[in-house]
Amino acid sequence: MSATAKQPVLELVGIGKNYGAVEAAADVSFSIHNGEVVALVGDNGAGKSTLVGIMSGVIEPSAGTMRIDGSAVTFQSPRDARDAGIETVYQDLALVDELDVAGNMFLGREATFGGGLGRFLGALDLGGMRKRTAEALKKAELRVPDIDRPVRAMSGGQRQATAIVRTVFWGKRLLILDEPTAALGVDESEHALRTIDNLRRQGIPMLVVSHNLQHVFRMSDRIVVLRHGRVQADLVTADTSPEDVVGHITGAKVTELERRAARLEASL
Ligand SMILES: Nc1ncnc2c1ncn2[C@@H]1O[C@H](COP(=O)(O)OP(=O)(O)O)[C@@H](O)[C@H]1O
Ligand SMILES: [Mg+2]
């Protein structure tokens, strides 16, 4: 395999974040490759939100390096992260109820195009925008009853799917999904999972934060387990089990490295 084929889309090397004496993240290293879905799991307070914040430009790390396609990046703002190709869908979705699907697709791009949203939408070819939106939805196999209706009228699953498709619409390098199914019912979760699966089959790299291990096992190629701000395990989903993952989350399962260290200590 050539060096470029193996080069990660996103690489975290020794990332740390301190809040006073609290180490929210410590020496975190992992990478996401092209076409890979990586799940980030861990107990409350393990450091998931901190890492998502760092990767999406909301939080400045205290230590470490981030690389995108092999080049070191530093983010001063969410816009920097977005410009570098990292799109984040937050739990609260951040859709505007009053706008329709197409309007939401273009939301937050005002600065990119110069001027306020109204001016931007006014200046835009609305027909073209609708057409592009419809194409993006079709590609993701997302069925929305009427893209001209305000998103307020849509179900939670449709809203989540719209938020996810919006990020792909902009042709980004990496999607970060923060608890994509946490706020949804069973049927709606299915809808969101199918959308994610479609993107996965299109080879779009994703980092998914989730508490739902069943969903994690359905969605991911790899699972990174955080514990007390550190990477406790970096697992291939197909080679592990929910029991193992729970063991790593709670710290009941020690890593091979720790086992060796304990053996070494015992033999001294
Ligand atoms: N702004 C902050 N100020 C102080 N401590 C924080 C702050 N944000 C997070 N922490 C602490 O950092 C640790 C990791 O938090 P967080 O990243 O939110 O974990 P998770 O998302 O996995 O629940 C926790 O101990 C939390 O209390
Ligand atoms: Mg959190």
Short mmCIF file of C-alpha atoms and ligand atoms in Angstrom, two decimals:
data_model
loop_
_atom_site.label_atom_id
_atom_site.label_comp_id
_atom_site.label_asym_id
_atom_site.label_seq_id
_atom_site.Cartn_x
_atom_site.Cartn_y
_atom_site.Cartn_z
CA MET A 1 0.00 0.00 0.00
CA SER A 2 1.31 3.46 -0.83
CA ALA A 3 1.94 6.09 1.84
CA THR A 4 -0.99 8.21 0.66
CA ALA A 5 -3.44 5.31 0.70
CA LYS A 6 -2.54 4.68 4.32
CA GLN A 7 -2.55 8.33 5.32
CA PRO A 8 -5.37 9.09 7.76
CA VAL A 9 -8.01 11.69 6.96
CA LEU A 10 -7.77 12.90 10.55
CA GLU A 11 -5.05 12.14 13.02
CA LEU A 12 -4.89 13.12 16.69
CA VAL A 13 -1.44 12.89 18.26
CA GLY A 14 -1.00 13.35 22.00
CA ILE A 15 -4.00 15.64 22.35
CA GLY A 16 -4.56 17.00 25.85
CA LYS A 17 -6.95 19.45 27.46
CA ASN A 18 -6.71 20.69 31.03
CA TYR A 19 -9.28 22.66 32.96
CA GLY A 20 -7.18 23.71 35.93
CA ALA A 21 -6.31 20.43 37.62
CA VAL A 22 -8.89 18.47 35.59
CA GLU A 23 -7.45 16.50 32.68
CA ALA A 24 -10.47 16.34 30.37
CA ALA A 25 -8.24 14.77 27.70
CA ALA A 26 -4.74 13.38 28.14
CA ASP A 27 -2.34 12.07 25.50
CA VAL A 28 -5.15 11.10 23.13
CA SER A 29 -3.96 9.61 19.86
CA PHE A 30 -6.08 7.93 17.23
CA SER A 31 -6.81 8.29 13.56
CA ILE A 32 -9.63 8.00 11.10
CA HIS A 33 -8.96 6.70 7.62
CA ASN A 34 -10.85 7.16 4.39
CA GLY A 35 -14.08 5.24 4.29
CA GLU A 36 -13.91 4.45 7.97
CA VAL A 37 -16.56 4.99 10.64
CA VAL A 38 -15.00 5.33 14.07
CA ALA A 39 -17.19 5.27 17.19
CA LEU A 40 -16.06 7.24 20.22
CA VAL A 41 -17.45 5.78 23.43
CA GLY A 42 -16.93 6.25 27.15
CA ASP A 43 -18.70 6.89 30.41
CA ASN A 44 -19.99 10.32 31.41
CA GLY A 45 -17.02 12.58 31.92
CA ALA A 46 -14.68 10.38 29.87
CA GLY A 47 -13.79 13.27 27.58
CA LYS A 48 -15.95 12.65 24.50
CA SER A 49 -17.43 16.14 24.28
CA THR A 50 -14.03 17.68 24.93
CA LEU A 51 -12.54 15.80 21.98
CA VAL A 52 -15.48 16.61 19.71
CA GLY A 53 -15.04 20.26 20.74
CA ILE A 54 -11.35 20.13 19.88
CA MET A 55 -11.93 18.45 16.51
CA SER A 56 -14.68 20.91 15.59
CA GLY A 57 -12.77 24.05 16.58
CA VAL A 58 -14.87 24.94 19.64
CA ILE A 59 -12.21 24.03 22.21
CA GLU A 60 -8.51 24.79 21.97
CA PRO A 61 -6.35 21.85 23.05
CA SER A 62 -3.68 22.34 25.74
CA ALA A 63 -1.34 19.88 24.06
CA GLY A 64 -0.85 17.75 20.99
CA THR A 65 -1.24 17.95 17.24
CA MET A 66 -4.08 17.40 14.81
CA ARG A 67 -3.45 16.53 11.18
CA ILE A 68 -5.83 16.48 8.26
CA ASP A 69 -4.63 14.54 5.24
CA GLY A 70 -1.17 14.64 6.76
CA SER A 71 -0.94 18.39 7.38
CA ALA A 72 -0.95 19.87 10.88
CA VAL A 73 -3.95 22.13 11.57
CA THR A 74 -4.90 24.51 14.36
CA PHE A 75 -8.46 25.72 14.78
CA GLN A 76 -9.28 29.08 16.31
CA SER A 77 -13.00 28.72 15.63
CA PRO A 78 -15.65 26.30 14.32
CA ARG A 79 -15.33 28.06 10.99
CA ASP A 80 -11.65 27.06 10.80
CA ALA A 81 -12.62 23.43 11.37
CA ARG A 82 -15.32 23.66 8.73
CA ASP A 83 -12.97 25.28 6.26
CA ALA A 84 -10.58 22.38 6.89
CA GLY A 85 -13.38 19.97 6.02
CA ILE A 86 -14.71 18.89 9.41
CA GLU A 87 -18.48 19.13 9.73
CA THR A 88 -20.16 18.44 13.05
CA VAL A 89 -23.79 17.51 13.65
CA TYR A 90 -24.65 18.21 17.26
CA GLN A 91 -27.24 16.49 19.35
CA ASP A 92 -29.44 19.57 19.31
CA LEU A 93 -29.40 19.53 15.48
CA ALA A 94 -29.26 23.29 15.03
CA LEU A 95 -31.92 23.36 12.34
CA VAL A 96 -34.05 26.44 12.02
CA ASP A 97 -37.71 25.42 12.41
CA GLU A 98 -39.05 28.21 10.24
CA LEU A 99 -36.89 27.40 7.24
CA ASP A 100 -37.60 24.57 4.84
CA VAL A 101 -35.13 21.77 4.08
CA ALA A 102 -33.37 23.70 1.33
CA GLY A 103 -33.09 26.79 3.55
CA ASN A 104 -31.54 24.68 6.29
CA MET A 105 -29.11 23.13 3.83
CA PHE A 106 -27.64 26.53 3.17
CA LEU A 107 -27.87 27.82 6.71
CA GLY A 108 -24.62 29.04 8.24
CA ARG A 109 -23.00 29.59 4.86
CA GLU A 110 -23.75 33.32 4.89
CA ALA A 111 -20.17 34.31 5.62
CA THR A 112 -18.89 31.97 2.96
CA PHE A 113 -20.95 33.89 0.45
CA GLY A 114 -20.67 37.32 2.12
CA GLY A 115 -23.63 39.07 3.72
CA GLY A 116 -26.52 38.04 5.95
CA LEU A 117 -28.73 35.03 5.44
CA GLY A 118 -31.59 37.04 3.99
CA ARG A 119 -29.38 38.76 1.51
CA PHE A 120 -27.73 35.47 0.69
CA LEU A 121 -30.97 33.61 0.15
CA GLY A 122 -32.35 36.55 -1.79
CA ALA A 123 -29.35 36.60 -4.07
CA LEU A 124 -29.43 32.88 -4.56
CA ASP A 125 -30.98 30.98 -7.38
CA LEU A 126 -33.73 29.36 -5.29
CA GLY A 127 -34.68 26.91 -8.01
CA GLY A 128 -31.10 25.71 -8.27
CA MET A 129 -30.85 25.44 -4.51
CA ARG A 130 -33.99 23.29 -4.32
CA LYS A 131 -32.72 21.10 -7.11
CA ARG A 132 -29.37 20.55 -5.42
CA THR A 133 -31.11 19.84 -2.12
CA ALA A 134 -33.42 17.30 -3.72
CA GLU A 135 -30.43 15.60 -5.36
CA ALA A 136 -28.55 15.42 -2.05
CA LEU A 137 -31.57 13.93 -0.30
CA LYS A 138 -32.03 11.39 -3.07
CA LYS A 139 -28.38 10.38 -2.94
CA ALA A 140 -28.74 9.76 0.79
CA GLU A 141 -32.03 7.95 0.15
CA LEU A 142 -33.67 10.33 2.56
CA ARG A 143 -37.37 10.71 2.00
CA VAL A 144 -38.77 13.99 3.18
CA PRO A 145 -42.47 14.57 2.45
CA ASP A 146 -42.05 18.07 1.14
CA ILE A 147 -38.79 19.97 0.99
CA ASP A 148 -40.69 23.25 0.70
CA ARG A 149 -42.28 22.87 4.12
CA PRO A 150 -40.69 24.27 7.29
CA VAL A 151 -38.67 21.60 9.07
CA ARG A 152 -40.84 22.19 12.15
CA ALA A 153 -43.37 19.85 10.54
CA MET A 154 -40.88 16.98 10.23
CA SER A 155 -40.29 14.07 12.59
CA GLY A 156 -37.19 13.89 14.77
CA GLY A 157 -35.70 11.24 12.49
CA GLN A 158 -36.26 13.32 9.38
CA ARG A 159 -34.75 16.34 11.10
CA GLN A 160 -31.70 14.36 12.17
CA ALA A 161 -31.31 12.97 8.68
CA THR A 162 -31.63 16.49 7.23
CA ALA A 163 -28.90 17.75 9.55
CA ILE A 164 -26.65 14.85 8.54
CA VAL A 165 -27.31 15.24 4.83
CA ARG A 166 -26.59 18.96 5.12
CA THR A 167 -23.04 18.23 6.20
CA VAL A 168 -22.48 15.84 3.31
CA PHE A 169 -24.05 18.31 0.92
CA TRP A 170 -21.02 20.52 1.42
CA GLY A 171 -18.66 17.79 0.32
CA LYS A 172 -16.73 17.64 3.53
CA ARG A 173 -13.72 15.58 4.47
CA LEU A 174 -15.03 14.18 7.75
CA LEU A 175 -18.36 14.12 9.56
CA ILE A 176 -18.61 14.19 13.31
CA LEU A 177 -21.95 13.00 14.65
CA ASP A 178 -22.54 13.70 18.34
CA GLU A 179 -25.12 11.25 19.73
CA PRO A 180 -27.08 10.99 16.46
CA THR A 181 -29.78 8.75 17.92
CA ALA A 182 -29.91 9.85 21.56
CA ALA A 183 -32.94 12.11 21.23
CA LEU A 184 -34.88 9.82 18.88
CA GLY A 185 -37.49 7.10 19.29
CA VAL A 186 -36.99 3.59 17.92
CA ASP A 187 -38.43 4.21 14.44
CA GLU A 188 -36.70 7.55 14.13
CA SER A 189 -33.40 6.03 15.22
CA GLU A 190 -33.79 3.49 12.43
CA HIS A 191 -34.22 6.35 10.00
CA ALA A 192 -31.06 8.07 11.23
CA LEU A 193 -29.09 4.79 11.26
CA ARG A 194 -30.11 4.08 7.67
CA THR A 195 -28.96 7.55 6.64
CA ILE A 196 -25.62 7.00 8.36
CA ASP A 197 -25.31 3.58 6.73
CA ASN A 198 -25.92 5.12 3.32
CA LEU A 199 -23.14 7.63 3.87
CA ARG A 200 -20.90 4.85 5.12
CA ARG A 201 -21.47 2.90 1.91
CA GLN A 202 -20.54 6.04 -0.01
CA GLY A 203 -17.21 5.88 1.83
CA ILE A 204 -17.62 9.08 3.82
CA PRO A 205 -15.38 9.00 6.90
CA MET A 206 -17.22 9.61 10.16
CA LEU A 207 -16.61 9.91 13.86
CA VAL A 208 -19.71 8.97 15.82
CA VAL A 209 -20.17 9.61 19.53
CA SER A 210 -22.79 7.29 20.96
CA HIS A 211 -23.98 5.79 24.22
CA ASN A 212 -25.94 3.09 22.41
CA LEU A 213 -23.63 0.11 21.95
CA GLN A 214 -26.12 -1.68 19.71
CA HIS A 215 -26.01 1.31 17.37
CA VAL A 216 -22.23 1.56 17.73
CA PHE A 217 -21.84 -2.04 16.60
CA ARG A 218 -24.14 -1.47 13.65
CA MET A 219 -22.50 1.74 12.51
CA SER A 220 -18.78 1.49 13.12
CA ASP A 221 -15.65 -0.11 11.73
CA ARG A 222 -13.60 0.78 14.79
CA ILE A 223 -14.36 1.70 18.39
CA VAL A 224 -12.18 4.06 20.42
CA VAL A 225 -12.93 3.78 24.14
CA LEU A 226 -12.15 6.78 26.35
CA ARG A 227 -11.74 6.54 30.09
CA HIS A 228 -10.74 9.43 32.35
CA GLY A 229 -9.66 11.43 29.30
CA ARG A 230 -7.38 8.71 27.93
CA VAL A 231 -7.72 6.17 25.14
CA GLN A 232 -8.45 2.96 27.00
CA ALA A 233 -8.84 0.82 23.89
CA ASP A 234 -8.82 1.14 20.10
CA LEU A 235 -10.76 -1.83 18.75
CA VAL A 236 -11.82 -3.30 15.41
CA THR A 237 -15.60 -3.59 15.73
CA ALA A 238 -15.76 -6.95 13.94
CA ASP A 239 -13.19 -8.41 16.34
CA THR A 240 -14.77 -7.31 19.61
CA SER A 241 -18.01 -7.68 21.55
CA PRO A 242 -20.31 -5.34 23.47
CA GLU A 243 -19.19 -7.10 26.68
CA ASP A 244 -15.55 -6.31 25.92
CA VAL A 245 -16.37 -2.70 25.13
CA VAL A 246 -18.32 -2.32 28.39
CA GLY A 247 -15.33 -3.81 30.19
CA HIS A 248 -13.07 -1.16 28.69
CA ILE A 249 -15.55 1.63 29.43
CA THR A 250 -15.80 0.69 33.11
CA GLY A 251 -12.11 -0.19 33.40
CA ALA A 252 -12.94 -3.78 34.39
CA LYS A 253 -11.04 -5.02 31.39
CA VAL A 254 -7.37 -4.16 31.54
CA THR A 255 -5.40 -3.67 28.38
CA GLU A 256 -2.66 -6.04 27.33
CA LEU A 257 -0.14 -3.28 28.08
CA GLU A 258 -1.38 -2.93 31.65
CA ARG A 259 -1.38 -6.70 32.06
CA ARG A 260 2.25 -6.85 30.96
CA ALA A 261 3.15 -3.96 33.27
CA ALA A 262 1.46 -5.74 36.18
CA ARG A 263 3.33 -8.97 35.37
CA LEU A 264 6.60 -7.07 35.17
CA GLU A 265 5.90 -5.37 38.48
CA ALA A 266 5.03 -8.69 40.13
CA SER A 267 8.24 -10.28 38.88
CA LEU A 268 10.44 -7.51 40.31
N1 LIG B 1 -15.47 23.76 30.67
C1 LIG B 1 -15.06 22.87 31.59
N2 LIG B 1 -14.53 23.28 32.75
C2 LIG B 1 -14.10 22.40 33.68
N3 LIG B 1 -14.15 21.06 33.53
C3 LIG B 1 -14.68 20.58 32.39
C4 LIG B 1 -15.16 21.45 31.37
N4 LIG B 1 -15.62 20.69 30.33
C5 LIG B 1 -15.44 19.41 30.71
N5 LIG B 1 -14.87 19.35 31.94
C6 LIG B 1 -14.52 18.12 32.65
O1 LIG B 1 -13.73 17.33 31.79
C7 LIG B 1 -14.07 15.95 31.90
C8 LIG B 1 -14.53 15.43 30.55
O2 LIG B 1 -15.78 16.00 30.22
P1 LIG B 1 -16.55 15.73 28.86
O3 LIG B 1 -15.59 15.93 27.73
O4 LIG B 1 -17.76 16.56 28.85
O5 LIG B 1 -16.92 14.19 28.97
P2 LIG B 1 -18.06 13.33 28.22
O6 LIG B 1 -18.52 14.11 27.04
O7 LIG B 1 -17.38 12.06 27.85
O8 LIG B 1 -19.15 13.11 29.22
C9 LIG B 1 -15.12 15.87 32.98
O9 LIG B 1 -14.48 15.59 34.20
C10 LIG B 1 -15.73 17.25 32.98
O10 LIG B 1 -16.24 17.56 34.26
MG MG B 2 -20.49 14.71 26.59
#
